[in-house]
């Protein structure tokens, strides 16, 4: 079974631009979560989607948004990029069948903001 | 706010020894507990999940959970240099919970080095 895929793998943007990252979950997984990982803050939760609905949102500004499509693929968008947005953005999918709710991560998108 | 605490390390053990990684969590209603391994420059890889008190063994890895003490640990037996990585403890509430309780919360990770 193919794992979680994320595109693009690397991205370089300048301040003020916007960016869209894409995530395709493991086949059959309907839940997709997004995380930001930086050396200083570690892994921080951005948001979670299930069946096209945002179920949970972390403590990030409104510049960070996301959506999920009917095929469970998800995108996240960051508008008006700031230098501090440079990070590894990780997507994880899970099956959400009680009690097994392991999340499996994709390879990530490394975003550099200049 | 749910918190997950890990010793940041670094933890160094000789090849063949047992590495012991520890984690405590603050939310008493947490239901699911995970250990991820992350190599430098890579994404986290799930290596163990545990849901009930006691031990769970998988190959050289043993996860231990004590909900009364709000403590979860990972033992790596016969440590190999290839085990050198950062190990992340993660905690999650029940699937039926809402808000921050259901999100996966990570500790800051413990960096393990296995010396040949």
Coordinates of N, CA and C in Angstrom, one line a residue:
Chain A
X1 N 0.9 -1.2 0.0 CA 0.0 0.0 0.0 C 0.9 1.2 0.0
X2 N 0.6 2.2 -0.9 CA 1.4 3.4 -1.0 C 1.2 4.2 0.3
X3 N 2.3 4.9 0.7 CA 2.2 5.8 1.8 C 1.6 7.1 1.5
X4 N 1.8 8.0 2.5 CA 1.3 9.4 2.3 C 2.3 10.1 1.4
X5 N 1.8 10.8 0.4 CA 2.6 11.6 -0.5 C 2.3 13.1 -0.3
X6 N 3.4 13.8 -0.4 CA 3.3 15.3 -0.3 C 4.0 15.9 -1.5
X7 N 3.4 17.0 -2.0 CA 4.1 17.7 -3.1 C 3.9 19.2 -2.8
X8 N 4.9 20.1 -3.2 CA 6.2 19.6 -3.6 C 7.1 19.2 -2.4
X9 N 8.2 18.7 -2.6 CA 9.1 18.3 -1.5 C 9.9 19.5 -1.0
X10 N 10.2 20.4 -1.9 CA 11.0 21.6 -1.5 C 10.4 22.8 -2.2
X11 N 10.4 23.9 -1.5 CA 9.8 25.1 -2.0 C 10.6 26.3 -1.4
X12 N 10.9 27.3 -2.3 CA 11.6 28.5 -1.9 C 10.7 29.6 -2.3
X13 N 10.3 30.5 -1.4 CA 9.4 31.6 -1.6 C 10.0 32.9 -1.0
X14 N 9.5 34.0 -1.3 CA 9.9 35.3 -0.7 C 8.8 35.8 0.2
X15 N 9.1 36.6 1.1 CA 8.2 37.2 2.0 C 7.0 37.9 1.2
X16 N 5.8 37.7 1.7 CA 4.6 38.3 1.1 C 4.0 37.4 0.1
X17 N 4.7 36.4 -0.4 CA 4.0 35.5 -1.3 C 3.1 34.5 -0.6
X18 N 2.4 33.7 -1.4 CA 1.6 32.7 -0.8 C 2.0 31.3 -1.3
X19 N 1.6 30.3 -0.6 CA 2.1 29.0 -1.1 C 0.9 28.0 -0.8
X20 N 0.8 27.0 -1.7 CA -0.1 25.9 -1.5 C 0.6 24.5 -1.5
X21 N 0.4 23.8 -0.4 CA 1.0 22.5 -0.3 C 0.0 21.4 -0.4
X22 N 0.3 20.2 -1.0 CA -0.6 19.2 -1.3 C -0.3 17.9 -0.5
X23 N -1.3 17.2 -0.2 CA -1.1 15.9 0.5 C -2.1 14.9 0.1
X24 N -1.6 13.7 -0.3 CA -2.5 12.6 -0.6 C -2.4 11.5 0.4
X25 N -3.4 11.2 1.1 CA -3.3 10.2 2.2 C -3.2 8.8 1.8
X26 N -2.9 7.9 2.7 CA -2.9 6.5 2.4 C -4.3 6.1 1.9
X27 N -4.4 5.2 0.9 CA -5.7 4.8 0.4 C -6.6 4.2 1.5
X28 N -7.8 4.8 1.6 CA -8.7 4.4 2.6 C -8.7 5.2 3.9
X29 N -7.7 6.0 4.0 CA -7.7 6.9 5.2 C -8.5 8.2 4.9
X30 N -9.3 8.6 5.8 CA -10.2 9.7 5.6 C -9.8 10.9 6.4
X31 N -8.9 10.7 7.4 CA -8.4 11.8 8.2 C -7.1 12.3 7.8
X32 N -6.9 13.6 7.7 CA -5.6 14.2 7.3 C -5.3 15.3 8.3
X33 N -4.1 15.3 8.9 CA -3.7 16.3 9.8 C -2.4 17.0 9.2
X34 N -2.3 18.2 9.6 CA -1.1 19.0 9.1 C -0.3 19.5 10.3
X35 N 1.0 19.4 10.2 CA 1.9 19.9 11.3 C 3.0 20.7 10.7
X36 N 3.5 21.6 11.6 CA 4.7 22.4 11.2 C 5.8 22.0 12.2
X37 N 7.0 21.8 11.6 CA 8.1 21.4 12.5 C 9.2 22.3 12.2
X38 N 9.7 23.0 13.3 CA 10.8 23.8 13.3 C 11.8 23.4 14.4
X39 N 13.1 23.7 14.3 CA 14.0 23.3 15.4 C 13.7 23.9 16.7
X40 N 13.1 25.1 16.7 CA 12.8 25.8 18.0 C 11.5 25.3 18.7
X41 N 10.5 25.1 17.9 CA 9.2 24.8 18.4 C 8.8 23.3 18.3
X42 N 9.6 22.5 17.6 CA 9.2 21.1 17.5 C 8.0 20.9 16.6
X43 N 7.3 19.9 16.8 CA 6.1 19.5 15.9 C 4.9 20.2 16.5
X44 N 4.3 21.1 15.7 CA 3.1 21.8 16.2 C 1.9 21.5 15.2
X45 N 0.8 21.2 15.8 CA -0.4 20.9 15.1 C -1.0 22.1 14.4
X46 N -1.3 21.9 13.2 CA -2.0 23.0 12.4 C -3.5 22.8 12.3
X47 N -3.9 21.8 11.7 CA -5.3 21.4 11.6 C -5.5 20.0 11.2
X48 N -6.8 19.5 11.4 CA -7.2 18.2 11.0 C -8.5 18.2 10.2
X49 N -8.5 17.4 9.2 CA -9.7 17.3 8.3 C -10.2 15.9 8.3
X50 N -11.5 15.7 8.3 CA -12.1 14.4 8.1 C -13.4 14.6 7.3
X51 N -13.5 13.8 6.2 CA -14.6 13.9 5.3 C -14.9 15.4 4.9
X52 N -13.9 16.0 4.5 CA -14.0 17.4 4.0 C -14.3 18.5 5.0
X53 N -14.3 18.1 6.3 CA -14.7 19.0 7.4 C -13.5 19.2 8.3
X54 N -13.2 20.5 8.6 CA -12.1 20.7 9.6 C -12.6 20.4 11.0
X55 N -12.0 19.5 11.6 CA -12.4 19.0 12.9 C -11.7 19.7 14.1
X56 N -10.5 20.2 13.8 CA -9.7 20.7 14.8 C -8.7 21.7 14.2
X57 N -8.4 22.7 15.0 CA -7.4 23.7 14.5 C -6.4 24.1 15.6
X58 N -5.2 24.2 15.2 CA -4.2 24.5 16.2 C -4.1 26.1 16.4
X59 N -3.1 26.5 17.1 CA -3.0 27.9 17.5 C -2.1 28.6 16.5
X60 N -2.6 28.7 15.3 CA -1.8 29.4 14.2 C -2.7 30.6 13.7
X61 N -2.1 31.6 13.1 CA -2.9 32.7 12.6 C -3.7 32.3 11.4
X62 N -4.6 33.2 11.0 CA -5.5 32.9 9.9 C -4.9 32.8 8.6
X63 N -3.6 33.2 8.5 CA -2.9 33.1 7.2 C -2.7 31.6 6.8
X64 N -2.9 30.8 7.8 CA -2.8 29.3 7.5 C -4.2 28.8 7.4
X65 N -4.4 28.2 6.3 CA -5.7 27.6 6.0 C -5.6 26.3 5.3
X66 N -6.6 25.5 5.2 CA -6.6 24.2 4.6 C -7.9 23.8 4.1
X67 N -7.9 22.7 3.3 CA -9.2 22.1 2.9 C -8.9 20.7 2.6
X68 N -10.0 19.9 2.5 CA -9.9 18.5 2.1 C -11.0 18.3 1.0
X69 N -10.6 17.5 0.1 CA -11.5 17.2 -1.1 C -12.2 15.9 -0.8
X70 N -13.1 15.6 -1.7 CA -14.0 14.4 -1.5 C -13.2 13.1 -1.7
X71 N -12.0 13.1 -2.3 CA -11.2 11.9 -2.4 C -10.2 11.9 -1.3
X72 N -10.3 12.7 -0.2 CA -9.5 12.8 1.0 C -8.2 13.5 0.8
X73 N -7.8 13.8 -0.4 CA -6.7 14.6 -0.6 C -6.8 16.0 0.1
X74 N -5.7 16.5 0.5 CA -5.8 17.8 1.3 C -4.8 18.8 0.8
X75 N -5.1 20.0 0.9 CA -4.2 21.1 0.6 C -4.1 22.1 1.8
X76 N -3.0 22.7 2.0 CA -2.9 23.8 3.0 C -2.3 25.0 2.3
X77 N -2.7 26.1 2.7 CA -2.3 27.4 2.1 C -1.8 28.3 3.2
X78 N -0.7 29.0 2.8 CA -0.2 30.0 3.7 C -0.1 31.3 2.9
X79 N -0.7 32.3 3.3 CA -0.7 33.5 2.6 C 0.2 34.5 3.3
X80 N 0.6 35.5 2.6 CA 1.5 36.6 3.1 C 2.6 36.0 3.9
X81 N 3.5 35.2 3.3 CA 4.5 34.5 4.0 C 5.5 35.4 4.7
X82 N 5.9 34.9 5.9 CA 6.8 35.6 6.8 C 8.1 34.7 6.9
X83 N 9.2 35.3 7.3 CA 10.4 34.5 7.4 C 10.2 33.4 8.4
X84 N 9.5 33.6 9.4 CA 9.2 32.6 10.5 C 8.4 31.4 10.0
X85 N 7.9 31.5 8.8 CA 7.1 30.3 8.3 C 8.0 29.3 7.7
X86 N 9.3 29.6 7.6 CA 10.2 28.6 7.1 C 10.2 27.4 8.0
X87 N 9.9 26.2 7.5 CA 9.7 25.0 8.3 C 9.5 23.8 7.4
X88 N 9.5 22.6 8.1 CA 9.1 21.4 7.4 C 7.6 21.2 7.7
X89 N 6.8 21.2 6.7 CA 5.4 21.0 6.8 C 5.0 19.5 6.6
X90 N 4.4 18.9 7.5 CA 4.2 17.5 7.5 C 2.7 17.2 7.5
X91 N 2.3 16.3 6.7 CA 0.9 15.8 6.6 C 0.9 14.4 7.1
X92 N -0.1 14.0 7.8 CA -0.3 12.7 8.3 C -1.7 12.2 8.1
X93 N -1.9 10.9 7.8 CA -3.2 10.4 7.6 C -3.5 9.3 8.6
X94 N -4.7 9.1 8.9 CA -5.1 8.0 9.8 C -6.4 7.4 9.4
X95 N -6.6 6.1 9.9 CA -7.8 5.4 9.5 C -9.0 5.8 10.3
X96 N -8.8 6.2 11.5 CA -9.8 6.6 12.5 C -10.9 5.5 12.7
X97 N -10.4 4.3 13.0 CA -11.2 3.2 13.4 C -10.9 2.9 14.8
X98 N -11.8 3.1 15.7 CA -11.6 2.8 17.2 C -11.1 1.4 17.4
X99 N -10.1 1.1 18.2 CA -9.3 2.2 18.9 C -8.0 2.6 18.2
X100 N -7.9 2.1 17.0 CA -6.6 2.3 16.3 C -6.6 3.6 15.6
X101 N -5.9 4.5 16.0 CA -5.9 5.9 15.4 C -4.4 6.3 15.2
X102 N -3.6 5.4 14.7 CA -2.2 5.8 14.4 C -2.2 6.8 13.2
X103 N -1.3 7.7 13.3 CA -1.1 8.7 12.2 C 0.2 8.3 11.5
X104 N 0.2 8.3 10.2 CA 1.3 8.0 9.4 C 1.7 9.3 8.6
X105 N 3.0 9.6 8.7 CA 3.4 10.8 8.1 C 3.9 10.7 6.7
X106 N 3.7 11.7 5.9 CA 4.4 11.8 4.6 C 5.8 12.3 4.7
X107 N 6.5 12.5 3.6 CA 7.9 12.9 3.7 C 8.1 14.4 4.0
X108 N 7.0 15.2 3.9 CA 7.1 16.6 4.2 C 7.4 17.5 3.1
X109 N 7.1 18.7 3.2 CA 7.5 19.8 2.3 C 8.3 20.8 3.1
X110 N 9.6 20.9 2.6 CA 10.4 21.9 3.3 C 10.3 23.2 2.6
X111 N 9.8 24.2 3.4 CA 9.5 25.5 2.8 C 10.6 26.5 3.4
X112 N 11.2 27.2 2.5 CA 12.1 28.2 2.9 C 11.6 29.6 2.4
X113 N 11.5 30.5 3.3 CA 11.0 31.9 3.0 C 12.2 32.8 3.1
X114 N 12.5 33.5 2.0 CA 13.6 34.4 1.9 C 13.1 35.9 2.0
Chain B
X1 N -4.2 22.9 28.5 CA -3.4 22.6 27.4 C -2.6 21.3 27.7
X2 N -2.8 20.4 26.8 CA -2.2 19.1 27.0 C -0.7 19.2 26.8
X3 N 0.1 18.6 27.7 CA 1.6 18.7 27.6 C 2.2 17.3 27.6
X4 N 3.2 17.2 26.8 CA 4.0 15.9 26.8 C 5.5 16.3 27.0
X5 N 6.1 15.7 28.0 CA 7.4 16.0 28.4 C 8.4 14.8 28.1
X6 N 9.5 15.1 27.5 CA 10.5 14.1 27.3 C 11.9 14.7 27.7
X7 N 12.8 13.9 28.1 CA 14.2 14.4 28.3 C 14.8 14.6 26.9
X8 N 15.3 15.8 26.7 CA 15.8 16.1 25.4 C 17.1 15.4 25.0
X9 N 17.8 14.9 26.1 CA 19.0 14.2 25.8 C 20.1 15.2 25.6
X10 N 21.2 14.9 24.8 CA 21.2 13.6 24.1 C 21.5 12.4 25.0
X11 N 21.0 11.3 24.5 CA 21.2 10.0 25.3 C 22.2 9.2 24.4
X12 N 23.3 8.8 25.0 CA 24.3 7.9 24.3 C 24.4 6.6 25.0
X13 N 24.3 5.5 24.2 CA 24.4 4.2 24.7 C 25.4 3.4 23.8
X14 N 26.1 2.4 24.3 CA 27.0 1.6 23.5 C 26.2 0.6 22.7
X15 N 26.7 0.2 21.6 CA 26.1 -0.8 20.7 C 25.8 -2.1 21.5
X16 N 24.6 -2.6 21.4 CA 24.2 -3.8 22.1 C 23.6 -3.6 23.5
X17 N 23.6 -2.3 23.9 CA 23.0 -2.0 25.2 C 21.5 -1.8 25.1
X18 N 20.8 -1.6 26.2 CA 19.4 -1.2 26.2 C 19.3 0.3 26.3
X19 N 18.5 0.9 25.4 CA 18.3 2.3 25.5 C 16.9 2.5 26.1
X20 N 16.8 3.4 27.1 CA 15.5 3.6 27.7 C 15.1 5.1 27.5
X21 N 13.9 5.3 26.9 CA 13.4 6.6 26.6 C 12.1 6.8 27.4
X22 N 12.0 8.0 28.0 CA 10.8 8.2 28.9 C 10.0 9.4 28.5
X23 N 8.7 9.4 28.9 CA 7.8 10.4 28.5 C 6.7 10.5 29.5
X24 N 6.3 11.7 29.9 CA 5.2 11.9 30.8 C 4.2 12.8 30.1
X25 N 2.9 12.7 30.5 CA 1.9 13.5 29.8 C 1.0 14.1 30.9
X26 N 0.3 15.2 30.6 CA -0.4 15.9 31.6 C -1.9 15.6 31.6
X27 N -2.5 15.2 30.4 CA -3.9 15.0 30.3 C -4.3 13.6 30.7
X28 N -5.0 13.5 31.8 CA -5.3 12.2 32.4 C -6.2 11.4 31.5
X29 N -7.0 12.0 30.6 CA -7.9 11.3 29.8 C -7.3 10.8 28.5
X30 N -6.0 11.0 28.3 CA -5.4 10.5 27.1 C -5.6 9.0 26.9
X31 N -5.8 8.6 25.6 CA -6.2 7.2 25.4 C -5.1 6.5 24.6
X32 N -4.4 7.2 23.7 CA -3.5 6.5 22.7 C -2.1 7.1 22.9
X33 N -1.1 6.3 22.8 CA 0.2 6.7 23.0 C 1.1 6.1 21.9
X34 N 2.0 6.9 21.4 CA 2.8 6.5 20.2 C 4.3 6.9 20.4
X35 N 5.1 6.1 19.8 CA 6.5 6.5 19.7 C 6.9 6.6 18.2
X36 N 7.5 7.7 17.8 CA 7.9 7.9 16.5 C 9.4 8.0 16.5
X37 N 10.1 7.6 15.4 CA 11.5 7.7 15.2 C 11.7 8.7 14.1
X38 N 12.6 9.7 14.2 CA 12.8 10.6 13.2 C 14.3 10.7 13.0
X39 N 14.7 10.3 11.8 CA 16.1 10.5 11.4 C 16.3 12.0 10.9
X40 N 17.5 12.5 11.0 CA 17.8 13.8 10.6 C 17.4 14.1 9.2
X41 N 16.6 15.1 9.0 CA 16.2 15.5 7.6 C 15.0 14.7 7.1
X42 N 14.5 13.8 7.9 CA 13.4 12.9 7.4 C 12.1 13.2 8.3
X43 N 11.0 12.6 7.8 CA 9.8 12.7 8.6 C 9.7 11.7 9.7
X44 N 8.8 11.9 10.6 CA 8.6 10.9 11.7 C 8.0 9.6 11.2
X45 N 8.5 8.5 11.7 CA 8.1 7.2 11.4 C 7.5 6.5 12.6
X46 N 6.3 6.0 12.5 CA 5.7 5.3 13.7 C 6.4 4.0 13.9
X47 N 6.8 3.8 15.2 CA 7.4 2.5 15.5 C 6.6 1.7 16.5
X48 N 5.9 2.4 17.4 CA 5.1 1.7 18.4 C 3.9 2.5 18.7
X49 N 2.8 1.8 19.0 CA 1.6 2.4 19.5 C 1.1 1.5 20.7
X50 N 0.6 2.1 21.7 CA 0.1 1.4 22.9 C -1.1 2.0 23.4
X51 N -2.1 1.2 23.8 CA -3.4 1.8 24.3 C -3.8 1.3 25.7
X52 N -3.2 0.2 26.2 CA -3.5 -0.4 27.5 C -2.3 -0.3 28.4
X53 N -2.6 -0.3 29.7 CA -1.5 -0.4 30.7 C -0.7 -1.7 30.5
X54 N 0.6 -1.6 30.7 CA 1.4 -2.7 30.6 C 2.5 -2.6 29.6
X55 N 3.0 -3.7 29.1 CA 4.0 -3.7 28.1 C 3.5 -4.2 26.8
X56 N 4.1 -3.7 25.7 CA 3.8 -4.2 24.4 C 5.2 -4.3 23.7
X57 N 5.4 -5.5 23.2 CA 6.7 -5.8 22.6 C 6.6 -6.0 21.1
X58 N 7.6 -5.5 20.3 CA 7.6 -5.6 18.9 C 9.1 -5.7 18.5
X59 N 9.6 -6.9 18.3 CA 11.0 -7.1 18.0 C 11.9 -6.6 19.1
X60 N 12.8 -5.7 18.8 CA 13.7 -5.2 19.8 C 13.1 -4.0 20.6
X61 N 11.9 -3.6 20.3 CA 11.2 -2.5 20.9 C 10.2 -3.0 21.9
X62 N 10.1 -2.3 23.1 CA 9.1 -2.6 24.1 C 8.5 -1.2 24.5
X63 N 7.2 -1.0 24.4 CA 6.6 0.2 24.9 C 5.9 -0.2 26.3
X64 N 6.0 0.7 27.2 CA 5.4 0.5 28.5 C 4.5 1.7 28.9
X65 N 3.3 1.3 29.3 CA 2.4 2.4 29.7 C 1.9 2.2 31.1
X66 N 1.9 3.3 31.8 CA 1.3 3.4 33.2 C 0.4 4.6 33.2
X67 N -0.9 4.4 33.0 CA -1.8 5.5 33.0 C -2.0 6.2 34.4
X68 N -1.8 5.4 35.4 CA -2.0 6.0 36.8 C -0.9 7.0 37.1
X69 N 0.3 6.7 36.6 CA 1.5 7.6 36.7 C 1.6 8.5 35.6
X70 N 0.8 8.4 34.5 CA 0.8 9.2 33.3 C 2.2 9.2 32.7
X71 N 2.7 8.0 32.5 CA 4.0 7.7 32.1 C 4.0 6.7 31.0
X72 N 4.8 6.9 29.9 CA 5.0 6.0 28.9 C 6.5 5.9 28.5
X73 N 7.0 4.7 28.3 CA 8.4 4.6 28.0 C 8.7 3.7 26.8
X74 N 9.8 3.8 26.2 CA 10.2 2.9 25.1 C 11.6 2.3 25.4
X75 N 11.7 1.0 25.4 CA 13.0 0.3 25.6 C 13.4 -0.2 24.2
X76 N 14.7 0.0 23.9 CA 15.3 -0.5 22.7 C 16.4 -1.5 23.1
X77 N 16.1 -2.8 22.9 CA 17.1 -3.8 23.3 C 18.1 -4.0 22.1
X78 N 19.4 -4.4 22.5 CA 20.4 -4.7 21.5 C 20.5 -3.5 20.6
X79 N 20.7 -2.3 21.1 CA 20.8 -1.1 20.3 C 21.8 -1.2 19.2
X80 N 21.5 -0.6 18.1 CA 22.4 -0.6 16.9 C 22.6 0.8 16.5
X81 N 23.8 1.1 15.8 CA 24.0 2.4 15.4 C 22.9 3.0 14.5
X82 N 22.2 2.1 13.8 CA 21.1 2.5 12.9 C 19.9 3.0 13.7
X83 N 19.9 2.8 15.1 CA 18.8 3.3 15.9 C 19.1 4.8 16.3
X84 N 20.2 5.3 16.0 CA 20.6 6.7 16.3 C 19.6 7.6 15.6
X85 N 18.8 8.3 16.3 CA 17.7 9.2 15.8 C 17.1 10.0 16.9
X86 N 16.2 10.8 16.6 CA 15.4 11.5 17.6 C 14.1 10.7 17.8
X87 N 13.7 10.4 19.0 CA 12.5 9.6 19.3 C 11.5 10.5 19.9
X88 N 10.3 10.6 19.3 CA 9.2 11.5 19.6 C 8.1 10.7 20.3
X89 N 7.7 11.1 21.5 CA 6.6 10.6 22.2 C 5.3 11.4 21.8
X90 N 4.2 10.7 21.5 CA 3.0 11.5 21.1 C 1.8 10.9 21.8
X91 N 0.9 11.8 22.2 CA -0.3 11.4 23.0 C -1.5 11.9 22.3
X92 N -2.6 11.1 22.4 CA -3.8 11.5 21.8 C -5.0 11.1 22.6
X93 N -6.1 11.9 22.6 CA -7.3 11.6 23.3 C -8.1 10.6 22.5
X94 N -9.3 10.3 23.1 CA -10.2 9.3 22.4 C -10.7 9.9 21.1
X95 N -11.0 9.0 20.1 CA -11.5 9.5 18.9 C -12.8 10.3 19.0
X96 N -13.6 10.0 20.1 CA -14.8 10.6 20.3 C -14.7 12.0 21.0
X97 N -13.5 12.3 21.4 CA -13.3 13.6 22.2 C -13.3 14.7 21.1
X98 N -13.3 15.9 21.6 CA -13.3 17.1 20.7 C -12.2 18.0 21.1
X99 N -12.0 19.0 20.2 CA -11.1 20.0 20.4 C -9.7 19.5 20.6
X100 N -8.9 20.2 21.4 CA -7.5 19.8 21.5 C -7.3 18.4 22.1
X101 N -8.3 17.9 22.8 CA -8.1 16.6 23.4 C -7.9 15.5 22.3
X102 N -8.4 15.6 21.2 CA -8.3 14.6 20.1 C -7.1 14.7 19.3
X103 N -6.4 15.9 19.3 CA -5.3 16.1 18.5 C -4.1 15.3 19.0
X104 N -3.2 15.0 18.1 CA -1.9 14.3 18.5 C -0.9 15.4 19.0
X105 N -0.5 15.2 20.3 CA 0.4 16.2 20.8 C 1.8 15.5 21.0
X106 N 2.8 16.2 20.6 CA 4.1 15.6 20.6 C 5.0 16.2 21.7
X107 N 5.9 15.4 22.2 CA 7.0 15.9 23.0 C 8.0 16.5 22.2
X108 N 9.0 17.1 22.8 CA 10.1 17.7 22.0 C 11.1 16.7 21.5
X109 N 11.0 15.5 21.9 CA 11.9 14.4 21.4 C 13.2 14.2 22.2
X110 N 13.7 13.0 22.2 CA 14.9 12.6 22.8 C 15.9 12.2 21.7
X111 N 17.1 12.8 21.6 CA 18.0 12.4 20.6 C 18.9 11.3 21.2
X112 N 18.9 10.1 20.5 CA 19.6 8.9 20.9 C 20.8 8.7 19.9
X113 N 21.9 8.5 20.5 CA 23.1 8.1 19.7 C 23.6 6.8 20.3
X114 N 23.7 5.8 19.3 CA 24.3 4.5 19.7 C 25.7 4.4 19.2
X115 N 26.6 4.3 20.1 CA 28.0 4.3 19.8 C 28.5 2.9 19.4
X116 N 29.2 2.8 18.2 CA 29.7 1.5 17.8 C 30.8 1.0 18.7

